[in-house]
XYZ file of N, CA and C in Angstrom:
729
model
N -1.718 28.223 7.792
C -2.531 28.418 9.019
C -2.326 29.792 9.547
N -3.090 30.839 9.235
C -2.820 32.075 9.784
C -3.954 32.581 10.669
N -5.040 31.874 10.730
C -6.104 32.324 11.531
C -5.913 32.020 13.056
N -6.247 32.938 13.802
C -6.024 32.769 15.287
C -7.047 31.786 15.821
N -6.800 31.219 16.910
C -7.649 30.174 17.524
C -8.829 30.736 18.065
N -10.033 29.962 17.995
C -11.253 30.411 18.584
C -11.377 29.584 19.894
N -11.783 30.239 20.988
C -11.780 29.553 22.317
C -13.049 28.642 22.233
N -12.883 27.520 22.989
C -13.842 26.549 23.151
C -13.548 25.669 24.325
N -14.491 24.878 24.826
C -14.226 23.979 25.962
C -15.026 22.725 25.774
N -14.647 21.627 26.464
C -15.503 20.420 26.307
C -16.916 20.601 26.707
N -17.164 21.544 27.652
C -18.471 21.782 28.042
C -19.316 22.539 27.052
N -18.665 23.282 26.074
C -19.332 24.001 25.073
C -18.592 23.898 23.729
N -18.673 22.650 23.254
C -17.989 22.379 21.937
C -18.749 23.074 20.779
N -18.074 23.183 19.613
C -18.716 23.750 18.493
C -19.838 22.731 17.982
N -20.800 23.357 17.445
C -22.028 22.492 17.045
C -21.590 21.572 15.830
N -22.275 20.441 15.831
C -22.034 19.552 14.752
C -22.831 20.123 13.583
N -22.290 19.879 12.273
C -23.057 20.379 11.105
C -24.382 19.725 11.017
N -24.652 18.543 11.515
C -25.984 17.963 11.422
C -27.028 18.736 12.224
N -26.506 19.542 13.226
C -27.401 20.289 13.987
C -27.853 21.586 13.276
N -27.235 21.999 12.186
C -27.669 23.115 11.452
C -28.592 22.565 10.302
N -29.238 23.511 9.728
C -30.148 23.089 8.598
C -29.262 22.744 7.467
N -29.495 21.589 6.906
C -28.784 21.095 5.713
C -27.470 20.498 6.080
N -26.469 21.279 6.080
C -25.105 20.696 6.489
C -24.325 20.088 5.390
N -24.860 20.223 4.077
C -24.229 19.540 2.999
C -23.024 20.490 2.501
N -22.288 19.831 1.701
C -21.036 20.584 1.124
C -21.637 21.700 0.304
N -20.987 22.858 0.559
C -21.400 24.097 -0.061
C -22.530 24.841 0.586
N -23.132 24.202 1.658
C -24.119 24.879 2.403
C -23.513 25.806 3.392
N -24.151 26.974 3.620
C -23.596 28.072 4.530
C -23.346 27.514 5.936
N -24.237 26.552 6.449
C -24.144 26.048 7.724
C -22.845 25.222 7.899
N -22.522 24.474 6.854
C -21.175 23.703 6.892
C -20.009 24.693 6.988
N -20.030 25.770 6.211
C -18.983 26.755 6.217
C -18.834 27.373 7.597
N -20.030 27.669 8.252
C -19.940 28.217 9.657
C -19.365 27.237 10.557
N -19.780 25.969 10.478
C -19.243 25.012 11.378
C -17.783 24.823 11.247
N -17.262 24.746 10.043
C -15.833 24.628 9.795
C -15.086 25.825 10.363
N -15.698 26.961 10.193
C -15.091 28.128 10.698
C -14.941 28.207 12.170
N -15.903 27.625 12.880
C -15.905 27.632 14.356
C -15.148 26.479 15.035
N -14.709 25.578 14.233
C -13.857 24.558 14.869
C -12.557 25.168 15.485
N -12.192 24.658 16.531
C -10.939 25.169 17.194
C -9.643 24.985 16.254
N -8.828 25.852 16.169
C -7.638 25.820 15.393
C -6.453 26.486 16.112
N -5.408 25.876 16.265
C -4.160 26.396 16.920
C -4.478 26.907 18.407
N -5.389 26.181 19.059
C -5.755 26.634 20.447
C -4.840 25.988 21.475
N -3.528 26.168 21.252
C -2.597 25.548 22.097
C -1.526 26.614 22.574
N -0.776 26.359 23.536
C 0.350 27.094 23.856
C 1.626 26.313 23.559
N 2.297 26.708 22.418
C 3.327 25.841 21.896
C 4.587 25.877 22.904
N 5.488 24.938 22.795
C 6.736 24.928 23.551
C 7.661 26.019 23.157
N 8.581 26.466 23.968
C 9.499 27.552 23.560
C 10.288 27.186 22.350
N 10.523 28.198 21.463
C 11.307 28.015 20.297
C 11.954 29.330 19.921
N 13.317 29.259 20.026
C 14.131 30.477 19.628
C 14.962 30.105 18.420
N 14.617 30.611 17.275
C 15.345 30.315 16.049
C 16.804 30.704 16.117
N 17.177 31.642 16.877
C 18.508 32.017 17.069
C 19.426 30.837 17.773
N 18.706 30.016 18.511
C 19.447 28.934 19.081
C 19.448 27.615 18.373
N 18.768 27.592 17.199
C 18.565 26.442 16.336
C 19.870 25.915 15.917
N 20.054 24.574 15.879
C 21.329 24.000 15.366
C 21.634 24.243 13.941
N 22.826 24.084 13.538
C 23.237 24.362 12.150
C 22.616 23.387 11.110
N 22.322 22.143 11.602
C 21.747 21.085 10.799
C 20.310 20.880 11.019
N 19.466 21.025 9.934
C 18.052 20.998 10.217
C 17.513 19.642 10.779
N 18.196 18.482 10.355
C 17.741 17.271 10.802
C 17.920 17.072 12.317
N 18.895 17.744 12.771
C 19.205 17.663 14.281
C 17.887 18.340 14.989
N 17.483 19.530 14.421
C 16.274 20.157 15.088
C 15.034 19.348 14.799
N 14.909 18.639 13.661
C 13.733 17.850 13.411
C 13.696 16.678 14.374
N 14.826 16.015 14.588
C 14.817 14.983 15.614
C 14.475 15.424 17.045
N 14.912 16.631 17.304
C 14.617 17.210 18.632
C 13.156 17.463 18.766
N 12.491 18.048 17.766
C 11.126 18.286 17.705
C 10.332 17.032 17.852
N 10.817 16.051 17.083
C 10.107 14.724 17.132
C 10.122 13.992 18.480
N 11.269 14.084 19.124
C 11.410 13.590 20.534
C 10.477 14.366 21.538
N 10.476 15.687 21.306
C 9.623 16.523 22.100
C 8.116 16.153 22.061
N 7.735 15.943 20.768
C 6.348 15.569 20.567
C 6.101 14.244 21.173
N 6.926 13.309 21.055
C 6.685 11.973 21.671
C 6.626 12.020 23.191
N 7.508 12.876 23.801
C 7.545 12.996 25.243
C 6.324 13.756 25.754
N 5.705 14.598 24.900
C 4.507 15.311 25.253
C 3.298 14.463 25.067
N 3.405 13.158 24.585
C 2.245 12.363 24.374
C 1.507 12.577 23.038
N 2.123 13.165 22.062
C 1.516 13.329 20.805
C 1.389 11.868 20.134
N 0.236 11.440 19.662
C 0.031 10.134 19.172
C 0.766 9.984 17.857
N 1.524 8.888 17.659
C 2.134 8.626 16.410
C 2.970 9.773 15.943
N 3.904 10.357 16.651
C 4.604 11.491 16.284
C 5.497 11.320 15.005
N 5.772 10.080 14.657
C 6.603 9.751 13.531
C 5.749 9.657 12.217
N 4.435 9.888 12.361
C 3.609 9.857 11.166
C 3.828 11.085 10.295
N 3.886 10.914 9.014
C 4.146 12.079 8.105
C 3.286 11.932 6.854
N 3.016 12.954 6.153
C 2.324 13.016 4.919
C 3.472 12.885 3.870
N 3.462 11.996 3.050
C 4.368 11.856 1.863
C 3.709 12.261 0.608
N 4.175 13.263 -0.080
C 3.577 13.726 -1.389
C 4.634 13.506 -2.493
N 3.997 12.719 -3.531
C 4.717 12.362 -4.727
C 3.996 12.857 -5.993
N 4.502 12.596 -7.093
C 3.941 12.871 -8.340
C 4.196 11.662 -9.280
N 3.264 11.364 -10.156
C 3.467 10.307 -11.045
C 4.148 10.778 -12.471
N 4.320 9.908 -13.331
C 4.969 10.259 -14.594
C 4.217 11.364 -15.316
N 3.016 11.468 -15.107
C 2.185 12.487 -15.919
C 2.067 13.731 -15.061
N 2.720 13.843 -13.963
C 2.840 15.120 -13.160
C 1.542 15.172 -12.250
N 0.819 14.099 -12.055
C -0.380 14.180 -11.183
C 0.049 13.922 -9.638
N -0.270 14.726 -8.801
C 0.095 14.738 -7.420
C -0.631 13.556 -6.668
N 0.059 12.996 -5.612
C -0.497 12.088 -4.768
C 0.033 12.276 -3.374
N -0.770 11.855 -2.364
C -0.196 12.029 -0.986
C -0.917 10.992 -0.175
N -0.161 10.530 0.899
C -0.666 9.588 1.865
C 0.154 9.742 3.198
N -0.334 9.230 4.265
C 0.295 9.172 5.552
C 1.077 7.976 5.739
N 2.372 8.006 5.986
C 3.211 6.871 6.230
C 4.072 7.142 7.492
N 4.841 6.194 7.868
C 5.751 6.292 9.124
C 7.152 6.658 8.713
N 7.778 7.491 9.439
C 9.204 7.732 9.350
C 10.011 6.435 9.758
N 10.918 6.042 8.897
C 11.660 4.845 9.324
C 13.146 5.121 9.820
N 13.629 6.156 9.463
C 15.022 6.562 9.906
C 15.258 8.042 9.493
N 16.325 8.499 10.159
C 16.895 9.817 9.772
C 18.481 9.573 9.709
N 18.995 9.613 8.558
C 20.395 9.379 8.441
C 20.894 9.736 7.014
N 22.162 10.050 7.014
C 22.899 10.423 5.731
C 22.210 11.648 5.137
N 21.840 12.541 5.878
C 21.112 13.793 5.382
C 19.851 13.487 4.747
N 19.048 12.555 5.103
C 17.795 12.128 4.470
C 16.910 11.603 5.514
N 15.586 11.719 5.155
C 14.637 11.084 5.937
C 14.054 9.916 5.069
N 13.993 8.803 5.759
C 13.742 7.479 5.122
C 12.376 6.913 5.349
N 11.658 6.558 4.255
C 10.361 5.952 4.297
C 10.459 4.615 3.571
N 9.391 3.755 3.788
C 9.583 2.409 3.221
C 8.230 2.241 2.284
N 8.442 1.315 1.286
C 7.353 0.956 0.420
C 7.712 -0.298 -0.486
N 6.595 -1.015 -0.845
C 6.896 -2.001 -1.850
C 7.071 -1.408 -3.188
N 8.001 -1.925 -3.938
C 8.354 -1.359 -5.234
C 7.183 -1.349 -6.235
N 6.229 -2.289 -6.048
C 5.137 -2.270 -7.008
C 3.918 -1.509 -6.515
N 3.993 -0.799 -5.441
C 2.902 0.050 -4.864
C 2.877 1.336 -5.740
N 1.765 2.112 -5.671
C 1.691 3.271 -6.320
C 2.852 4.235 -5.862
N 3.026 4.389 -4.619
C 4.089 5.307 -4.189
C 5.486 4.832 -4.552
N 5.622 3.559 -4.554
C 6.900 2.930 -4.990
C 7.149 3.232 -6.421
N 6.218 3.144 -7.288
C 6.481 3.411 -8.715
C 6.588 4.823 -8.903
N 5.937 5.718 -8.220
C 6.073 7.146 -8.375
C 7.479 7.578 -7.871
N 7.954 7.121 -6.824
C 9.261 7.407 -6.285
C 10.354 6.921 -7.197
N 10.157 5.767 -7.917
C 11.067 5.307 -8.835
C 11.134 6.144 -10.177
N 9.909 6.485 -10.628
C 9.897 7.194 -11.960
C 10.089 8.673 -11.856
N 9.691 9.229 -10.754
C 9.849 10.711 -10.572
C 10.471 10.916 -9.137
N 11.785 10.797 -8.983
C 12.537 10.803 -7.800
C 12.560 12.078 -6.939
N 11.395 12.704 -6.743
C 11.319 13.919 -5.935
C 10.129 13.724 -4.978
N 10.163 14.291 -3.793
C 9.074 14.200 -2.861
C 9.014 15.294 -1.808
N 7.900 15.400 -1.270
C 7.785 16.478 -0.092
C 7.162 15.690 1.096
N 7.527 16.083 2.270
C 7.115 15.424 3.573
C 6.493 16.554 4.429
N 5.505 16.143 5.253
C 5.049 17.133 6.142
C 4.793 16.403 7.465
N 5.391 16.830 8.530
C 4.902 16.468 9.925
C 4.052 17.483 10.515
N 3.066 17.124 11.253
C 2.113 17.945 12.009
C 1.875 17.461 13.373
N 2.192 18.213 14.230
C 1.981 17.909 15.713
C 1.034 18.965 16.259
N -0.354 18.785 16.091
C -1.226 19.891 16.537
C -1.204 20.186 18.008
N -0.922 19.205 18.849
C -0.912 19.409 20.269
C 0.186 20.392 20.694
N 1.157 20.501 19.813
C 2.213 21.440 20.059
C 2.310 22.641 19.088
N 1.369 22.730 18.176
C 1.285 23.802 17.290
C 2.528 23.798 16.306
N 3.036 22.720 15.925
C 4.170 22.624 15.075
C 3.969 21.819 13.876
N 4.698 22.218 12.881
C 4.811 21.415 11.587
C 6.244 21.532 11.021
N 6.594 20.590 10.381
C 7.868 20.559 9.604
C 7.653 20.180 8.184
N 8.179 20.895 7.233
C 8.090 20.582 5.831
C 9.479 20.322 5.263
N 9.484 19.247 4.427
C 10.752 18.879 3.897
C 10.502 18.604 2.346
N 11.473 19.021 1.541
C 11.427 18.862 0.176
C 12.827 18.513 -0.371
N 12.844 17.456 -1.344
C 14.128 17.080 -1.864
C 14.078 15.948 -2.844
N 15.172 15.609 -3.398
C 15.190 14.457 -4.257
C 15.205 13.181 -3.542
N 14.908 12.046 -4.079
C 14.735 10.852 -3.568
C 15.776 9.859 -4.081
N 16.350 8.991 -3.090
C 17.252 7.985 -3.628
C 16.890 6.705 -2.900
N 17.125 5.595 -3.628
C 16.802 4.241 -2.953
C 17.916 3.848 -1.981
N 17.490 3.230 -0.893
C 18.465 2.670 -0.004
C 19.061 1.289 -0.418
N 20.185 0.890 0.094
C 20.772 -0.297 -0.421
C 19.951 -1.590 0.133
N 20.229 -2.759 -0.417
C 19.444 -3.985 -0.062
C 19.586 -4.298 1.474
N 20.737 -4.079 2.063
C 20.951 -4.408 3.404
C 19.986 -3.508 4.325
N 19.967 -2.217 4.036
C 19.172 -1.335 4.747
C 17.698 -1.704 4.652
N 17.274 -1.988 3.462
C 15.904 -2.451 3.252
C 15.534 -3.714 3.938
N 16.462 -4.742 3.830
C 16.180 -5.960 4.639
C 16.093 -5.757 6.144
N 16.937 -4.992 6.655
C 16.888 -4.684 8.082
C 15.533 -4.124 8.388
N 15.077 -3.154 7.675
C 13.766 -2.523 7.954
C 12.760 -3.515 7.831
N 12.721 -4.293 6.816
C 11.659 -5.278 6.594
C 11.515 -6.173 7.711
N 12.600 -6.766 8.235
C 12.616 -7.586 9.320
C 12.135 -7.026 10.642
N 12.135 -5.707 10.723
C 11.595 -5.018 11.938
C 10.102 -4.865 11.897
N 9.494 -5.192 10.696
C 8.044 -5.079 10.652
C 7.297 -6.169 11.344
N 6.063 -5.973 11.834
C 5.363 -7.136 12.452
C 5.143 -8.154 11.424
N 4.909 -9.424 11.941
C 4.805 -10.561 11.056
C 3.629 -10.456 10.082
N 2.535 -9.851 10.448
C 1.470 -9.760 9.539
C 1.762 -8.722 8.426
N 2.592 -7.645 8.668
C 3.019 -6.747 7.644
C 3.950 -7.266 6.697
N 4.863 -8.194 7.240
C 5.841 -8.800 6.371
C 5.107 -9.869 5.511
N 4.123 -10.518 5.976
C 3.387 -11.464 5.115
C 2.675 -10.778 3.955
N 2.018 -9.626 4.322
C 1.277 -8.920 3.226
C 2.216 -8.353 2.272
N 3.390 -7.940 2.724
C 4.350 -7.323 1.815
C 5.047 -8.391 0.889
N 5.067 -9.626 1.281
C 5.585 -10.702 0.448
C 4.622 -10.980 -0.728
N 3.418 -10.721 -0.536
C 2.435 -10.868 -1.560
C 2.482 -9.689 -2.644
N 3.087 -8.585 -2.171
C 3.268 -7.399 -3.082
C 2.051 -7.062 -3.859
N 0.890 -6.813 -3.141
C -0.305 -6.586 -3.960
C -0.966 -5.261 -3.367
N -0.277 -4.422 -2.708
C -0.850 -3.157 -2.177
C -1.569 -2.340 -3.174
N -2.804 -1.932 -2.781
C -3.579 -1.036 -3.564
C -4.212 -1.675 -4.902
N -4.033 -2.922 -5.021
C -4.711 -3.703 -6.099
C -6.143 -3.988 -5.662
N -7.000 -4.256 -6.643
C -8.452 -4.460 -6.310
C -8.516 -5.792 -5.424
N -9.373 -5.707 -4.450
C -9.555 -6.736 -3.408
C -10.383 -7.904 -4.037
N -9.844 -9.002 -4.010
C -10.518 -10.316 -4.423
C -10.718 -11.278 -3.254
N -11.787 -11.110 -2.592
C -11.963 -11.807 -1.317
C -11.911 -13.230 -1.494
N -12.227 -13.816 -2.737
C -12.204 -15.229 -2.837
C -10.838 -15.873 -2.653
N -9.795 -15.055 -2.919
C -8.376 -15.456 -2.866
C -7.666 -14.919 -1.599
N -8.300 -13.975 -1.003
C -7.541 -13.258 0.052
C -7.033 -14.165 1.204
N -7.877 -15.003 1.795
C -7.538 -15.792 2.956
C -6.603 -16.823 2.572
N -6.739 -17.564 1.495
C -5.780 -18.715 1.134
C -4.365 -18.073 0.871
N -4.288 -17.009 0.129
C -2.971 -16.446 -0.203
C -2.253 -15.974 1.034
N -3.024 -15.282 1.878
C -2.382 -14.701 3.122
C -1.954 -15.848 3.986
N -2.783 -16.903 4.085
C -2.465 -18.033 4.981
C -1.058 -18.614 4.632
N -0.883 -18.812 3.349
C 0.362 -19.435 2.786
C 1.674 -18.607 3.225
N 1.569 -17.352 3.014
C 2.692 -16.448 3.220
C 2.807 -16.272 4.705
N 1.703 -16.291 5.421
C 1.885 -16.175 6.969
C 2.555 -17.394 7.501
N 2.243 -18.501 7.043
C 3.039 -19.725 7.425
C 4.469 -19.603 7.062
N 4.737 -19.021 5.890
C 6.122 -18.917 5.490
C 6.904 -17.951 6.358
N 6.305 -16.834 6.852
C 6.947 -15.932 7.696
C 7.274 -16.539 9.054
N 6.410 -17.429 9.590
C 6.626 -18.052 10.807
C 7.629 -19.200 10.776
N 7.608 -19.902 9.600
C 8.703 -20.976 9.382
C 10.036 -20.422 9.112
N 10.036 -19.284 8.318
C 11.373 -18.793 7.973
C 11.338 -17.282 8.349
N 11.580 -16.953 9.498
C 11.361 -15.508 10.057
C 12.512 -14.564 9.379
N 13.515 -15.140 8.702
C 14.448 -14.243 8.074
C 14.122 -13.943 6.612
N 12.993 -14.457 6.086
C 12.667 -14.282 4.663
C 12.359 -12.747 4.515
N 12.839 -12.185 3.336
C 12.680 -10.816 3.002
C 12.086 -10.660 1.723
N 11.065 -9.766 1.545
C 10.409 -9.483 0.234
C 11.422 -8.851 -0.636
N 11.602 -9.429 -1.776
C 12.595 -8.779 -2.815
C 12.125 -7.420 -3.303
N 10.770 -7.239 -3.195
C 10.195 -5.879 -3.612
C 10.309 -4.800 -2.600
N 10.805 -5.102 -1.373
C 10.730 -4.113 -0.347
C 11.868 -3.006 -0.564
N 11.450 -1.804 -0.442
C 12.475 -0.669 -0.644
C 12.370 0.343 0.529
N 13.485 0.882 0.731
C 13.639 2.126 1.484
C 13.942 3.218 0.545
N 13.327 4.356 0.931
C 13.574 5.608 0.042
C 14.016 6.747 0.975
N 15.135 7.382 0.613
C 15.642 8.514 1.326
C 15.249 9.814 0.608
N 14.537 10.702 1.381
C 14.194 11.942 0.861
C 15.219 12.964 1.333
N 16.004 13.447 0.385
C 17.146 14.359 0.748
C 16.523 15.696 1.377
N 17.206 16.053 2.461
C 16.725 17.292 3.173
C 17.477 18.471 2.517
N 17.025 18.826 1.290
C 17.617 19.974 0.600
C 16.896 21.284 1.068
N 15.662 21.216 1.478
C 14.951 22.376 1.985
C 14.029 21.835 3.175
N 14.222 22.498 4.319
C 13.449 22.111 5.510
C 12.883 23.346 6.166
N 11.611 23.361 6.354
C 11.025 24.550 7.055
C 10.306 24.146 8.468
N 10.628 24.922 9.470
C 10.075 24.556 10.742
C 9.093 25.734 10.976
N 7.922 25.283 11.443
C 6.741 26.152 11.645
C 6.230 26.040 13.057
N 6.149 27.105 13.817
C 5.516 27.001 15.059
C 4.491 28.162 15.267
N 3.272 27.638 15.720
C 2.091 28.551 15.848
C 2.291 29.557 16.984
N 1.513 30.641 16.831
C 1.433 31.646 17.864
C -0.074 32.112 17.964
N -0.586 32.269 19.135
C -1.917 32.732 19.285
C -2.248 33.940 18.756
N -1.205 34.896 18.560
C -1.447 36.187 17.999
C -1.282 36.239 16.444
N -1.040 35.069 15.835
C -0.890 34.879 14.464
C 0.544 35.144 13.894
N 1.275 35.587 14.823
C 2.732 35.826 14.382
C 3.488 34.487 14.485
N 3.280 33.531 13.602
C 3.831 32.292 13.623
C 5.233 32.419 13.231
N 6.085 31.491 13.876
C 7.446 31.387 13.603
C 7.816 30.548 12.511
N 8.527 31.009 11.461
C 8.928 30.089 10.376
C 10.383 30.257 10.107
N 11.083 29.151 10.211
C 12.493 29.062 10.035
C 12.819 28.081 8.877
N 13.452 28.563 7.825
C 13.665 27.697 6.645
C 15.298 27.553 6.503
N 15.491 26.191 6.392
C 16.979 25.825 6.043
C 16.955 25.510 4.523
N 17.940 26.011 3.768
C 18.228 25.592 2.429
C 19.534 25.230 2.158
N 19.909 24.099 1.475
C 21.136 23.692 1.359
C 21.936 24.621 0.515
N 23.088 25.048 0.911
C 23.913 25.968 0.182
C 24.864 25.205 -0.756
N 25.207 26.009 -1.834
C 26.185 25.414 -2.810
C 27.561 25.122 -2.234
N 27.951 25.883 -1.266
C 29.283 25.656 -0.704
C 29.261 24.624 0.475
N 28.141 24.063 0.613
C 27.939 22.971 1.840
C 27.356 23.648 2.933
N 26.763 22.897 3.801
C 26.000 23.391 4.941
C 24.693 23.935 4.410
N 24.090 24.759 5.330
C 22.674 25.325 5.117
C 22.699 26.830 5.313
N 21.866 27.503 4.517
C 21.593 28.829 4.733
C 20.248 28.812 5.557
N 20.181 29.689 6.556
C 18.894 29.857 7.268
C 18.255 31.161 7.122
N 16.921 31.187 7.063
C 16.177 32.430 6.846
C 14.765 32.301 7.597
N 14.558 33.398 8.278
C 13.196 33.563 8.904
C 12.205 34.077 7.764
N 10.987 33.409 7.802
C 10.028 33.878 6.882
C 8.792 34.493 7.554
N 8.047 35.301 6.759
C 6.836 35.985 7.373
C 5.850 34.937 7.531
N 5.000 35.068 8.544
C 3.960 34.152 8.883
C 3.125 33.735 7.634
């Protein structure tokens, strides 16, 4: 994101593509509309890389808390990117479950597409984006499974309907509405009768913070980029990058 923001206001918003002739993909009017949408039209919080902590996850948690305090909706939402055994990329938005042991933790059923991908190709990339603050954080590293106790604790913190669905372990499978209600009713009853029941397929995955980049926007296009890379001798090397 290197383009500077265009000014706009609620009284004069950018035109909707339907108001242009055509507005279809590949049509010049759609390109013009996309170009006129506001981008990075915020004044970000102060950030001095020289004052950043030695550990990148300390800074990430600080930015996460600042985003929450500023009212950013769902600040713990992140994009999780994986690859399958054939090298085909995939991505989806999930929730951050924890930050511990030099890793960021996400959850998944073992039989889901992301669970299978994390198992077979244990590398991943994460992206947090807080547009109201003009900030994003990128993380890349190897993936490791959490132990059963950690996974069980996370599972029991999920809402009842989420636990019931996870017990069925059918995420991303074709929807068969003829069996949907009866199957869910059975496990929903189980969750309420035995609230400590845990899905054996539930997993927590830790993405090792081997490389973490903090990005903060600037209206003049001189965005600040600070990258942490794990050093061979321990700790992290820090480097400022060009916008």
